[in-house]
Tab-separated table of C-alpha atoms (C1' of nucleotides) in Angstrom:
chain	number	residue	atom	x	y	z
A	1	MET	CA	0.990	22.253	-15.747
A	2	SER	CA	0.494	22.349	-19.539
A	3	LEU	CA	0.480	18.902	-21.083
A	4	ASN	CA	-1.970	19.509	-23.795
A	5	LYS	CA	0.589	20.040	-26.593
A	6	THR	CA	3.243	17.338	-25.822
A	7	PRO	CA	3.627	14.224	-27.991
A	8	ALA	CA	3.333	12.413	-24.537
A	9	LEU	CA	-0.317	13.224	-24.294
A	10	SER	CA	-1.453	13.213	-27.914
A	11	SER	CA	-0.346	9.696	-28.607
A	12	LEU	CA	-1.341	8.323	-25.416
A	13	ALA	CA	-5.051	7.173	-26.314
A	14	CYS	CA	-4.516	5.875	-29.541
A	15	THR	CA	-1.491	3.706	-28.243
A	16	VAL	CA	-3.525	2.594	-25.519
A	17	VAL	CA	-6.375	1.616	-27.629
A	18	TYR	CA	-4.174	-0.298	-30.209
A	19	TRP	CA	-2.501	-2.394	-27.463
A	20	GLN	CA	-5.854	-3.097	-25.636
A	21	LYS	CA	-7.371	-4.523	-28.924
A	22	GLN	CA	-4.338	-6.888	-29.156
A	23	HIS	CA	-3.220	-7.680	-25.657
A	24	GLY	CA	-6.003	-6.534	-23.377
A	25	ARG	CA	-8.769	-8.601	-21.762
A	26	HIS	CA	-11.845	-9.265	-24.004
A	27	HIS	CA	-13.427	-12.174	-22.101
A	28	LEU	CA	-14.498	-10.806	-18.673
A	29	PRO	CA	-18.287	-11.521	-18.171
A	30	TRP	CA	-19.135	-7.930	-18.126
A	31	GLN	CA	-17.541	-7.310	-21.591
A	32	GLY	CA	-19.151	-7.612	-24.968
A	33	THR	CA	-22.222	-5.673	-23.749
A	34	GLN	CA	-23.603	-2.222	-23.735
A	35	ASP	CA	-26.170	-2.855	-21.371
A	36	PRO	CA	-25.706	-0.021	-18.731
A	37	TYR	CA	-27.183	-2.428	-15.878
A	38	ARG	CA	-24.550	-5.079	-16.520
A	39	ILE	CA	-21.745	-2.517	-16.658
A	40	TRP	CA	-22.986	-0.751	-13.694
A	41	LEU	CA	-23.171	-4.181	-11.432
A	42	SER	CA	-19.715	-4.982	-12.389
A	43	GLU	CA	-18.344	-1.579	-11.816
A	44	ILE	CA	-19.820	-1.387	-8.229
A	45	MET	CA	-18.475	-4.939	-7.475
A	46	LEU	CA	-15.053	-4.352	-8.809
A	47	GLN	CA	-14.756	-1.271	-6.345
A	48	GLN	CA	-11.790	-2.019	-4.117
A	49	THR	CA	-12.244	-5.740	-5.223
A	50	GLN	CA	-10.114	-7.907	-7.509
A	51	VAL	CA	-11.470	-9.267	-10.750
A	52	ALA	CA	-11.011	-13.012	-9.830
A	53	THR	CA	-13.200	-12.372	-6.622
A	54	VAL	CA	-15.923	-10.544	-8.609
A	55	ILE	CA	-16.540	-13.339	-11.484
A	56	GLY	CA	-18.674	-15.592	-9.390
A	57	TYR	CA	-20.728	-12.923	-7.523
A	58	TYR	CA	-21.537	-11.217	-10.565
A	59	GLU	CA	-22.772	-14.189	-12.416
A	60	ARG	CA	-24.982	-15.438	-9.561
A	61	PHE	CA	-26.318	-11.816	-9.103
A	62	LEU	CA	-26.899	-11.426	-12.535
A	63	SER	CA	-29.059	-14.740	-12.888
A	64	ARG	CA	-31.054	-13.760	-9.806
A	65	PHE	CA	-31.464	-9.997	-10.786
A	66	PRO	CA	-31.393	-9.927	-14.654
A	67	ASP	CA	-32.294	-6.185	-15.039
A	68	ILE	CA	-32.944	-3.002	-13.227
A	69	ALA	CA	-36.609	-3.522	-12.843
A	70	THR	CA	-36.109	-7.016	-11.193
A	71	LEU	CA	-33.630	-5.439	-8.762
A	72	ALA	CA	-35.660	-2.555	-7.868
A	73	GLN	CA	-38.760	-4.870	-7.058
A	74	ALA	CA	-36.710	-7.242	-4.684
A	75	GLN	CA	-36.421	-6.626	-0.930
A	76	GLN	CA	-33.167	-5.596	0.120
A	77	GLU	CA	-33.158	-8.930	2.364
A	78	ASP	CA	-33.542	-10.860	-0.791
A	79	VAL	CA	-30.664	-8.868	-2.445
A	80	MET	CA	-27.926	-9.016	0.558
A	81	PRO	CA	-27.448	-12.770	0.324
A	82	TYR	CA	-25.951	-12.432	-3.248
A	83	TRP	CA	-23.558	-9.915	-1.943
A	84	ALA	CA	-22.489	-11.872	1.149
A	85	GLY	CA	-18.850	-12.419	1.362
A	86	LEU	CA	-17.834	-9.779	-1.020
A	87	GLY	CA	-17.538	-6.945	1.409
A	88	TYR	CA	-18.372	-3.182	1.612
A	89	TYR	CA	-22.038	-3.849	2.028
A	90	ALA	CA	-23.092	-0.413	1.606
A	91	ARG	CA	-22.182	-1.076	-2.023
A	92	ALA	CA	-25.113	-3.705	-2.190
A	93	ARG	CA	-27.503	-1.438	-0.217
A	94	ASN	CA	-26.820	1.469	-2.441
A	95	LEU	CA	-27.139	-0.680	-5.547
A	96	HIS	CA	-30.507	-1.582	-4.501
A	97	ARG	CA	-31.436	1.950	-3.491
A	98	CYS	CA	-30.128	3.224	-7.059
A	99	ALA	CA	-32.420	0.454	-8.785
A	100	GLN	CA	-35.390	1.952	-7.199
A	101	GLU	CA	-34.385	5.222	-7.885
A	102	LEU	CA	-33.843	4.569	-11.611
A	103	ALA	CA	-37.333	2.803	-11.554
A	104	THR	CA	-39.097	5.699	-9.797
A	105	ASN	CA	-37.458	8.652	-11.691
A	106	TRP	CA	-35.677	7.369	-14.801
A	107	ASP	CA	-38.177	4.612	-16.455
A	108	CYS	CA	-35.638	1.961	-15.510
A	109	ARG	CA	-32.663	3.532	-17.604
A	110	PHE	CA	-29.563	5.270	-16.640
A	111	PRO	CA	-29.391	8.846	-17.301
A	112	PRO	CA	-27.588	10.058	-20.606
A	113	THR	CA	-24.588	12.017	-19.130
A	114	PRO	CA	-21.992	10.996	-16.470
A	115	GLU	CA	-22.816	14.201	-14.531
A	116	GLN	CA	-26.271	12.906	-13.978
A	117	ILE	CA	-25.286	9.289	-13.455
A	118	ALA	CA	-22.856	10.361	-10.640
A	119	THR	CA	-25.843	11.806	-8.823
A	120	LEU	CA	-27.201	8.267	-8.010
A	121	PRO	CA	-26.455	6.570	-4.693
A	122	GLY	CA	-23.100	4.557	-4.713
A	123	ILE	CA	-21.846	6.195	-7.971
A	124	GLY	CA	-18.896	8.495	-8.055
A	125	ARG	CA	-17.090	10.466	-10.713
A	126	SER	CA	-15.095	7.349	-11.837
A	127	THR	CA	-17.934	4.900	-12.068
A	128	ALA	CA	-20.161	7.262	-13.802
A	129	ALA	CA	-17.545	7.848	-16.298
A	130	ALA	CA	-16.994	4.130	-16.711
A	131	ILE	CA	-20.342	3.486	-17.188
A	132	ALA	CA	-20.953	6.313	-19.598
A	133	ALA	CA	-17.937	5.393	-21.664
A	134	PHE	CA	-18.706	1.644	-21.780
A	135	ALA	CA	-22.394	1.973	-22.413
A	136	TYR	CA	-22.540	5.170	-24.562
A	137	GLY	CA	-18.971	5.736	-25.581
A	138	THR	CA	-18.990	9.085	-23.714
A	139	ARG	CA	-15.793	10.830	-23.663
A	140	SER	CA	-15.254	11.217	-20.034
A	141	ALA	CA	-12.152	10.035	-17.840
A	142	ILE	CA	-12.026	7.430	-15.364
A	143	MET	CA	-9.628	7.477	-12.259
A	144	ASP	CA	-9.016	4.441	-10.250
A	145	GLY	CA	-6.189	2.626	-8.798
A	146	ASN	CA	-4.640	1.455	-12.330
A	147	VAL	CA	-5.021	4.567	-14.045
A	148	LYS	CA	-3.276	6.264	-10.995
A	149	ARG	CA	-0.343	3.957	-11.513
A	150	VAL	CA	-0.228	4.495	-15.255
A	151	PHE	CA	-0.609	8.343	-15.056
A	152	THR	CA	1.787	8.856	-12.281
A	153	ARG	CA	4.427	6.977	-13.919
A	154	TYR	CA	3.925	7.937	-17.577
A	155	PHE	CA	3.762	11.820	-16.614
A	156	GLY	CA	5.929	11.672	-13.627
A	157	ILE	CA	3.394	12.977	-11.381
A	158	TYR	CA	4.779	12.988	-7.688
A	159	GLY	CA	2.700	13.273	-4.561
A	160	VAL	CA	0.426	10.857	-2.690
A	161	THR	CA	-2.383	10.298	-4.742
A	162	SER	CA	-5.065	10.542	-2.144
A	163	GLN	CA	-4.252	14.257	-1.532
A	164	ARG	CA	-6.274	16.759	-3.153
A	165	GLU	CA	-3.987	18.276	-5.230
A	166	THR	CA	-2.552	15.478	-6.779
A	167	GLU	CA	-5.981	13.936	-7.090
A	168	LYS	CA	-7.010	17.072	-9.058
A	169	LEU	CA	-3.947	16.898	-11.328
A	170	LEU	CA	-4.563	13.364	-12.191
A	171	TRP	CA	-8.091	14.149	-12.988
A	172	ASP	CA	-7.132	16.985	-15.133
A	173	THR	CA	-4.388	15.140	-16.754
A	174	ALA	CA	-6.736	12.190	-17.568
A	175	GLN	CA	-9.393	14.232	-19.048
A	176	SER	CA	-6.619	16.434	-21.177
A	177	ALA	CA	-5.584	13.074	-22.475
A	178	VAL	CA	-9.130	12.250	-23.708
A	179	GLU	CA	-9.592	15.563	-25.065
A	180	ALA	CA	-6.440	15.565	-26.954
A	181	ALA	CA	-7.448	12.250	-28.851
A	182	PRO	CA	-8.987	12.097	-32.160
A	183	ALA	CA	-12.778	12.154	-32.168
A	184	SER	CA	-12.877	8.762	-33.461
A	185	LEU	CA	-11.401	7.298	-30.389
A	186	ASP	CA	-12.854	4.050	-29.247
A	187	MET	CA	-13.764	5.157	-25.630
A	188	ALA	CA	-14.601	1.607	-24.370
A	189	ALA	CA	-11.373	0.178	-25.630
A	190	TYR	CA	-9.510	3.222	-24.072
A	191	THR	CA	-11.069	3.056	-20.809
A	192	GLN	CA	-10.777	-0.834	-20.561
A	193	GLY	CA	-7.026	-0.397	-21.800
A	194	LEU	CA	-6.050	1.918	-19.378
A	195	MET	CA	-7.072	-0.632	-16.689
A	196	ASP	CA	-5.670	-3.506	-18.393
A	197	LEU	CA	-2.234	-1.796	-18.674
A	198	GLY	CA	-2.488	-1.039	-15.042
A	199	SER	CA	-3.287	-4.604	-14.055
A	200	GLN	CA	-1.107	-6.280	-16.557
A	201	CYS	CA	2.193	-3.992	-17.029
A	202	CYS	CA	2.177	-1.075	-14.908
A	203	ILE	CA	1.886	-3.189	-11.739
A	204	ARG	CA	3.098	-1.817	-8.347
A	205	GLY	CA	5.871	-3.848	-7.565
A	206	ARG	CA	7.561	-5.004	-10.740
A	207	PRO	CA	6.210	-3.053	-13.510
A	208	ASP	CA	6.738	-5.195	-16.842
A	209	CYS	CA	7.825	-2.157	-18.990
A	210	ALA	CA	9.428	-4.503	-21.537
A	211	ARG	CA	5.925	-5.225	-22.712
A	212	CYS	CA	4.516	-1.675	-22.160
A	213	PRO	CA	3.290	0.225	-25.284
A	214	LEU	CA	3.806	3.581	-23.450
A	215	LYS	CA	7.374	3.274	-22.656
A	216	ALA	CA	8.905	5.362	-25.251
A	217	ASN	CA	7.446	8.496	-23.725
A	218	CYS	CA	6.917	7.305	-20.007
A	219	TYR	CA	8.657	9.329	-17.451
A	220	ALA	CA	9.060	6.632	-15.179
A	221	TYR	CA	10.675	4.438	-17.608
A	222	ILE	CA	13.020	7.014	-19.201
A	223	HIS	CA	14.384	8.063	-15.771
A	224	GLY	CA	14.295	5.027	-14.316
A	225	VAL	CA	12.044	5.910	-11.291
A	226	GLN	CA	9.430	3.286	-11.843
A	227	GLN	CA	9.767	2.320	-7.914
A	228	GLN	CA	9.203	5.774	-6.739
A	229	LEU	CA	5.793	6.271	-8.445
A	230	PRO	CA	3.162	6.483	-7.494
A	231	THR	CA	4.587	8.162	-4.248
A	232	PRO	CA	3.732	5.711	-1.406
A	233	LYS	CA	1.555	7.058	1.477
A	234	PRO	CA	3.424	7.647	4.687
A	235	ARG	CA	3.202	4.968	7.033
A	236	LYS	CA	1.198	4.847	9.915
A	237	ALA	CA	3.162	5.700	13.062
A	238	SER	CA	4.686	2.290	14.240
A	239	PRO	CA	4.660	1.134	18.112
A	240	GLU	CA	7.666	2.206	19.856
A	241	ARG	CA	9.616	0.075	22.231
A	242	ALA	CA	12.659	0.949	24.485
A	243	CYS	CA	15.606	-1.212	25.872
A	244	LYS	CA	18.895	-1.007	27.360
A	245	MET	CA	22.042	-2.797	26.121
A	246	LEU	CA	25.349	-3.300	28.048
A	247	VAL	CA	29.007	-3.068	26.442
A	248	VAL	CA	30.878	-5.086	28.768
A	249	ARG	CA	34.777	-4.817	28.086
A	250	SER	CA	37.269	-7.008	29.330
A	251	HIS	CA	40.790	-6.001	27.998
A	252	ASP	CA	40.568	-6.261	24.346
A	253	ARG	CA	37.309	-8.108	24.115
A	254	ILE	CA	33.742	-7.365	24.632
A	255	LEU	CA	30.831	-9.631	25.299
A	256	LEU	CA	28.176	-10.361	22.590
A	257	GLU	CA	25.084	-12.673	22.311
A	258	LYS	CA	24.144	-14.685	19.254
A	259	GLN	CA	20.492	-13.908	18.255
A	260	VAL	CA	18.262	-16.732	17.890
A	261	SER	CA	16.299	-17.372	14.489
A	262	PRO	CA	13.557	-16.812	13.847
A	263	GLY	CA	13.307	-13.553	15.600
A	264	ILE	CA	14.884	-10.007	15.572
A	265	TRP	CA	18.365	-10.079	14.000
A	266	GLY	CA	18.350	-13.700	13.923
A	267	GLY	CA	21.713	-15.132	13.284
A	268	LEU	CA	23.451	-11.913	14.042
A	269	TRP	CA	25.339	-10.970	17.222
A	270	SER	CA	24.134	-8.304	19.448
A	271	LEU	CA	24.767	-6.722	22.837
A	272	PRO	CA	23.251	-8.244	26.092
A	273	ARG	CA	19.974	-6.732	26.268
A	274	TYR	CA	17.664	-5.371	29.482
A	275	ASP	CA	14.413	-3.958	30.029
A	276	ASP	CA	15.377	-1.386	32.717
A	277	ALA	CA	17.934	0.234	34.876
A	278	SER	CA	17.656	-2.282	37.625
A	279	GLU	CA	18.417	-5.314	35.373
A	280	ILE	CA	21.637	-3.295	34.138
A	281	ASP	CA	22.511	-2.810	37.930
A	282	ALA	CA	22.092	-6.363	38.438
A	283	ALA	CA	24.270	-7.323	35.591
A	284	CYS	CA	26.983	-5.083	36.905
A	285	ARG	CA	26.910	-6.659	40.438
A	286	ASN	CA	27.269	-9.938	38.545
A	287	PHE	CA	30.339	-8.969	36.747
A	288	GLY	CA	31.709	-7.736	40.185
A	289	GLN	CA	31.427	-4.141	39.207
A	290	ALA	CA	28.333	-2.732	41.161
A	291	GLY	CA	27.494	0.855	39.949
A	292	ALA	CA	30.389	1.335	37.234
A	293	ALA	CA	28.568	1.332	34.281
A	294	GLN	CA	28.307	4.575	32.158
A	295	LYS	CA	25.242	5.703	30.297
A	296	MET	CA	26.142	6.130	26.607
A	297	ALA	CA	24.228	8.503	23.921
A	298	GLY	CA	20.888	6.914	23.094
A	299	LEU	CA	19.844	5.961	19.427
A	300	LEU	CA	16.485	5.143	17.704
A	301	HIS	CA	16.406	2.206	15.158
A	302	VAL	CA	13.569	1.800	12.872
A	303	PHE	CA	12.320	-1.508	12.049
A	304	SER	CA	9.877	-2.044	9.354
A	305	HIS	CA	6.874	-2.478	11.793
A	306	PHE	CA	8.191	-0.689	15.280
A	307	LYS	CA	10.869	1.632	16.347
A	308	LEU	CA	13.241	0.540	19.153
A	309	HIS	CA	14.987	3.375	21.388
A	310	ILE	CA	18.245	2.009	22.540
A	311	GLU	CA	20.192	2.992	25.695
A	312	PRO	CA	23.643	1.698	25.550
A	313	TRP	CA	25.605	1.346	28.792
A	314	TYR	CA	29.195	0.745	29.053
A	315	LEU	CA	31.089	-1.206	31.656
A	316	GLN	CA	34.924	-1.717	31.931
A	317	CYS	CA	35.804	-4.601	34.146
A	318	ASP	CA	39.272	-6.113	33.350
A	319	THR	CA	39.140	-8.377	36.158
A	320	LEU	CA	36.832	-10.848	34.320
A	321	ARG	CA	38.048	-13.921	32.676
A	322	VAL	CA	37.160	-14.207	29.089
A	323	THR	CA	36.702	-17.924	29.392
A	324	GLU	CA	33.451	-17.276	31.261
A	325	ALA	CA	30.801	-16.737	28.849
A	326	GLY	CA	27.235	-17.956	29.253
A	327	GLN	CA	24.993	-19.931	26.853
A	328	GLY	CA	24.952	-18.216	23.372
A	329	GLN	CA	27.495	-15.613	24.509
A	330	ALA	CA	31.173	-15.182	23.531
A	331	TRP	CA	33.850	-12.529	24.128
A	332	ILE	CA	34.686	-11.105	20.744
A	333	ALA	CA	38.111	-9.438	20.347
A	334	ILE	CA	37.696	-5.656	19.295
A	335	GLU	CA	39.874	-6.254	16.261
A	336	ASP	CA	37.341	-9.010	14.971
A	337	LEU	CA	34.304	-6.698	15.112
A	338	PRO	CA	34.635	-5.531	11.589
A	339	SER	CA	34.180	-9.015	10.459
A	340	THR	CA	31.607	-10.121	13.003
A	341	ALA	CA	27.539	-10.080	11.759
A	342	LEU	CA	26.485	-7.144	13.629
A	343	PRO	CA	22.938	-5.410	13.326
A	344	ALA	CA	23.450	-1.600	12.081
A	345	PRO	CA	22.633	0.098	15.471
A	346	ILE	CA	24.937	-2.433	17.328
A	347	ARG	CA	27.715	-1.699	14.817
A	348	LYS	CA	27.106	1.975	15.350
A	349	ILE	CA	27.122	1.779	19.140
A	350	LEU	CA	30.546	-0.250	19.092
A	351	ASP	CA	32.267	2.055	16.327
A	352	GLY	CA	31.310	4.928	18.430
A	353	LEU	CA	33.255	3.512	21.185
A	354	PHE	CA	36.146	1.910	19.444
A	355	ASN	CA	36.674	3.700	16.242
A	356	PRO	CA	35.852	7.350	17.167
A	357	HIS	CA	36.446	9.231	13.924
A	358	ASP	CA	36.669	12.691	15.177
A	359	ARG	CA	37.207	12.678	18.807
A	360	ALA	CA	39.947	11.259	21.100
A	361	LEU	CA	37.884	9.559	23.569
A	362	PRO	CA	34.548	7.850	23.433
A	363	GLU	CA	31.598	10.288	24.560
A	364	PHE	CA	29.253	9.480	27.487
A	365	THR	CA	26.143	11.346	28.445
A	366	ASP	CA	23.572	11.803	31.052
A	367	ALA	CA	21.052	12.947	28.649
A	368	PRO	CA	20.776	10.064	26.002
A	369	ALA	CA	19.233	11.501	22.635
A	370	ASP	CA	17.727	9.753	19.809
A	371	THR	CA	20.373	10.341	17.101
A	372	GLY	CA	19.279	7.310	14.839
B	1	DC	C1'	-10.856	15.746	3.973
B	2	DA	C1'	-9.629	11.945	6.566
B	3	DC	C1'	-11.407	8.106	7.746
B	4	DG	C1'	-14.340	3.731	7.598
B	5	DC	C1'	-15.820	0.108	4.963
B	6	DG	C1'	-14.531	-6.302	4.265
B	7	DT	C1'	-12.375	-9.754	2.174
B	8	DG	C1'	-8.565	-11.784	-0.172
B	9	DG	C1'	-3.820	-11.803	-2.250
B	10	DC	C1'	0.690	-10.379	-2.291
B	11	DC	C1'	5.588	-10.361	-0.363
C	1	DT	C1'	3.884	-12.102	8.448
C	2	DG	C1'	2.030	-7.981	9.287
C	3	DG	C1'	1.013	-4.279	6.365
C	4	DC	C1'	-0.248	-2.707	2.030
C	5	DC	C1'	-2.993	-2.922	-1.567
C	6	DA	C1'	-7.071	-3.961	-4.899
C	7	DA	C1'	-12.035	-1.286	-11.137
C	8	DG	C1'	-14.098	4.112	-4.809
C	9	DC	C1'	-17.561	6.144	-2.118
C	10	DG	C1'	-20.181	8.288	1.532
C	11	DT	C1'	-19.563	11.158	5.390
DNA sequence: CACGCGTGGCC
DNA sequence: TGGCCAAGCGT
């Protein structure tokens, strides 16, 4: 992919800087300094941790350990209390180790290049670039969750961002954006501006495109696909459950059960539900039709947090009197089903029975298949 | 390289 | 309300 000569690329960095100076954040505790120690400490604390959580920890830590030498001389047991509650405690152990390494090998200073900084414990490519950009003005790109949102949307980069190919494209694009910018670019404002855009405008759920300075050239805004980007990770396999349901028909009516709220399908009407075949048998005997139920084609319904395998059975028993409905049950006329509040899979089952589109008779099967 | 690491916020 | 996510990194 060649983005280098597009207007979208060449105008990006200056637009971000201009916006950051007017609308970005300028009063966070770690801003307004070029001290690599303070910048480093903030970057480590901010890894996978929200700004509001970090602020208090940052100020307490900095009061106790004001510079690299103080931190390097401390015992790890004296450091950890200042991290307790912040999470990801390897960050604190690496921070301490890193300070000692800087004291031993670098005269309590940070190395001059992001490549060298990234060799230190707990500092990866993105954190190293951020430290170098804020402390030295080095033109090296960062890549965090904010930048991923901004760039996937702005450039229309599809693919799960944690996958290698997408990750590489994002890094290459981010570096190209820096290199396409004029030499006078304010790297600190640009780096901060990308993160400010990501946290203030280009948020995940409802991006505030109206206030975004990049919308004129933004792929997602132009094509209306903000909700599709960044490409969401495939969800973990959800637990699966199974149940059987019974369609009991008497003349022109079927038996439905009102679902309680709160609960699955609360307030809707569903079919009587059973856990196993013996309960189906018992129900049929109860209706005076032992062994008369027919197994229908199974289907799979996917909820947000689990999957339900439904095995419907059909029982014709015209001897029943429709006045005999249990608590929470009702005999509903088939002609009234279209106006009845039914969950989608229940409507599908009943549609297949009573409104077969392309076959003369409802279809029964011995081998239920998940056709959901 | 997919995963574990911690806690809080969000819907 | 449980799952997903947040200024990532190390293994």
